[in-house]
GROMACS .gro file of C-alpha atoms in nm:
model
  139
    1MET     CA    1   1.555  -0.034   0.059
    2ALA     CA    2   1.454  -0.115  -0.257
    3GLU     CA    3   1.403  -0.490  -0.197
    4ARG     CA    4   1.210  -0.402   0.090
    5LYS     CA    5   0.972  -0.146  -0.084
    6LEU     CA    6   0.923  -0.444  -0.345
    7LEU     CA    7   0.826  -0.687  -0.079
    8SER     CA    8   0.611  -0.414   0.069
    9ALA     CA    9   0.436  -0.388  -0.250
   10PHE     CA   10   0.402  -0.760  -0.298
   11PHE     CA   11   0.247  -0.812   0.013
   12THR     CA   12   0.036  -0.497  -0.010
   13SER     CA   13  -0.089  -0.661  -0.327
   14ILE     CA   14  -0.180  -0.992  -0.137
   15ILE     CA   15  -0.362  -0.837   0.133
   16SER     CA   16  -0.547  -0.596  -0.131
   17PHE     CA   17  -0.681  -0.922  -0.290
   18PHE     CA   18  -0.872  -1.019   0.064
   19ILE     CA   19  -0.983  -0.661   0.112
   20LEU     CA   20  -1.092  -0.485  -0.171
   21PRO     CA   21  -1.349  -0.725  -0.286
   22PHE     CA   22  -1.549  -0.646   0.050
   23LEU     CA   23  -1.549  -0.270  -0.107
   24PHE     CA   24  -1.657  -0.325  -0.442
   25MET     CA   25  -1.805  -0.663  -0.468
   26GLN     CA   26  -2.153  -0.631  -0.607
   27ALA     CA   27  -2.463  -0.857  -0.449
   28ASP     CA   28  -2.481  -1.104  -0.736
   29GLU     CA   29  -2.093  -1.145  -0.759
   30HIS     CA   30  -1.888  -1.420  -0.597
   31PHE     CA   31  -1.561  -1.323  -0.354
   32LEU     CA   32  -1.311  -1.488  -0.582
   33HIS     CA   33  -1.441  -1.325  -0.914
   34SER     CA   34  -1.471  -0.982  -0.782
   35ALA     CA   35  -1.097  -1.053  -0.611
   36PHE     CA   36  -0.934  -1.126  -0.938
   37ALA     CA   37  -1.124  -0.870  -1.151
   38LEU     CA   38  -0.970  -0.614  -0.884
   39THR     CA   39  -0.631  -0.742  -0.855
   40VAL     CA   40  -0.565  -0.696  -1.240
   41TYR     CA   41  -0.601  -0.322  -1.183
   42VAL     CA   42  -0.482  -0.268  -0.843
   43VAL     CA   43  -0.125  -0.471  -0.866
   44PRO     CA   44  -0.011  -0.280  -1.134
   45ILE     CA   45  -0.082   0.051  -0.944
   46ILE     CA   46   0.063  -0.064  -0.641
   47PHE     CA   47   0.411  -0.173  -0.793
   48THR     CA   48   0.436   0.160  -0.997
   49TYR     CA   49   0.254   0.428  -0.833
   50GLY     CA   50   0.264   0.269  -0.470
   51LEU     CA   51   0.630   0.200  -0.474
   52LEU     CA   52   0.746   0.554  -0.625
   53THR     CA   53   0.514   0.747  -0.386
   54SER     CA   54   0.609   0.540  -0.096
   55TYR     CA   55   0.981   0.615  -0.169
   56ILE     CA   56   0.907   0.990  -0.186
   57ALA     CA   57   0.691   0.967   0.123
   58ASP     CA   58   0.972   0.843   0.353
   59ARG     CA   59   1.232   1.067   0.181
   60ILE     CA   60   0.993   1.379   0.249
   61ALA     CA   61   0.938   1.250   0.606
   62GLU     CA   62   1.309   1.190   0.712
   63ARG     CA   63   1.316   1.573   0.709
   64LYS     CA   64   1.014   1.597   0.983
   65MET     CA   65   1.073   1.551   1.354
   66ASN     CA   66   0.804   1.266   1.365
   67VAL     CA   67   0.926   1.089   1.101
   68ARG     CA   68   0.641   0.760   1.104
   69GLY     CA   69   0.374   0.980   1.161
   70TYR     CA   70   0.461   1.229   0.900
   71SER     CA   71   0.516   0.952   0.624
   72LEU     CA   72   0.208   0.760   0.750
   73LEU     CA   73   0.013   1.073   0.669
   74LEU     CA   74   0.199   1.087   0.332
   75HIS     CA   75   0.132   0.732   0.246
   76MET     CA   76  -0.263   0.766   0.300
   77ALA     CA   77  -0.271   1.112   0.123
   78PHE     CA   78  -0.091   0.949  -0.182
   79GLY     CA   79  -0.319   0.627  -0.186
   80THR     CA   80  -0.626   0.874  -0.156
   81GLY     CA   81  -0.484   1.098  -0.407
   82ILE     CA   82  -0.420   0.852  -0.711
   83VAL     CA   83  -0.796   0.719  -0.662
   84ILE     CA   84  -0.936   1.064  -0.771
   85PRO     CA   85  -0.815   1.068  -1.112
   86ILE     CA   86  -0.857   0.703  -1.132
   87THR     CA   87  -1.237   0.683  -1.080
   88PHE     CA   88  -1.292   1.000  -1.303
   89ALA     CA   89  -1.118   0.842  -1.603
   90TYR     CA   90  -1.311   0.522  -1.538
   91TYR     CA   91  -1.630   0.651  -1.503
   92SER     CA   92  -1.635   0.962  -1.732
   93GLN     CA   93  -1.877   0.789  -1.968
   94GLY     CA   94  -2.179   0.762  -1.716
   95GLY     CA   95  -2.066   1.028  -1.456
   96VAL     CA   96  -1.899   0.961  -1.123
   97GLY     CA   97  -2.137   0.866  -0.856
   98SER     CA   98  -2.022   1.015  -0.524
   99LEU     CA   99  -2.069   0.678  -0.312
  100GLN     CA  100  -1.856   0.519  -0.598
  101LEU     CA  101  -1.575   0.795  -0.558
  102ILE     CA  102  -1.600   0.778  -0.184
  103THR     CA  103  -1.559   0.392  -0.195
  104ALA     CA  104  -1.266   0.419  -0.409
  105ALA     CA  105  -1.106   0.703  -0.206
  106THR     CA  106  -1.170   0.456   0.107
  107ALA     CA  107  -0.953   0.163  -0.079
  108GLY     CA  108  -0.667   0.422  -0.176
  109PHE     CA  109  -0.663   0.520   0.197
  110ILE     CA  110  -0.676   0.162   0.317
  111LEU     CA  111  -0.418   0.058   0.093
  112GLY     CA  112  -0.178   0.357   0.166
  113SER     CA  113  -0.197   0.274   0.511
  114VAL     CA  114  -0.111  -0.134   0.431
  115PHE     CA  115   0.164  -0.027   0.239
  116PHE     CA  116   0.309   0.169   0.535
  117PHE     CA  117   0.262  -0.069   0.809
  118VAL     CA  118   0.396  -0.363   0.587
  119ASP     CA  119   0.686  -0.164   0.527
  120LEU     CA  120   0.730  -0.078   0.871
  121MET     CA  121   0.743  -0.436   0.976
  122LEU     CA  122   1.000  -0.524   0.714
  123ARG     CA  123   1.179  -0.243   0.865
  124LYS     CA  124   1.155  -0.354   1.175
  125VAL     CA  125   1.233  -0.727   1.068
  126ALA     CA  126   1.532  -0.647   0.873
  127ILE     CA  127   1.675  -0.427   1.159
  128ARG     CA  128   1.653  -0.729   1.382
  129LEU     CA  129   1.821  -0.945   1.117
  130THR     CA  130   2.126  -0.704   1.127
  131GLN     CA  131   2.129  -0.652   1.514
  132TYR     CA  132   2.120  -1.066   1.520
  133SER     CA  133   2.395  -1.135   1.235
  134TYR     CA  134   2.616  -0.837   1.395
  135GLU     CA  135   2.598  -0.994   1.739
  136GLU     CA  136   2.678  -1.332   1.596
  137GLN     CA  137   2.976  -1.193   1.428
  138ASN     CA  138   3.115  -1.051   1.768
  139ILE     CA  139   3.066  -1.363   1.955
   0.00000   0.00000   0.00000
């Protein structure tokens, strides 16, 4: 499972490179400049906080009847939850604008969802590879 979570974080980081500039890009900035600037901040968060909370969300969701639905809700909540303290810390000098907070929370919500769906796809691929390997050995 650790390898799958690491791959999920890696693919989520790549996807965030392309998604986040659309949320945060200023009118006078170029796409690549915004993408690289955001990636410097987002990738470490995905690989630390994202991995930890994804593991926790999956463990909590295993106790519920609808594991996938509950896990998705937890991924989205954790994704949105980390953004709020980071935004307040970042804008503490000049105050936080409500639009900036909403945009940052939206980004966390989206990346939490992306992490969940990437992890779900990798889980399905792993299951199919395991089934294929098992069928191949029983021939």
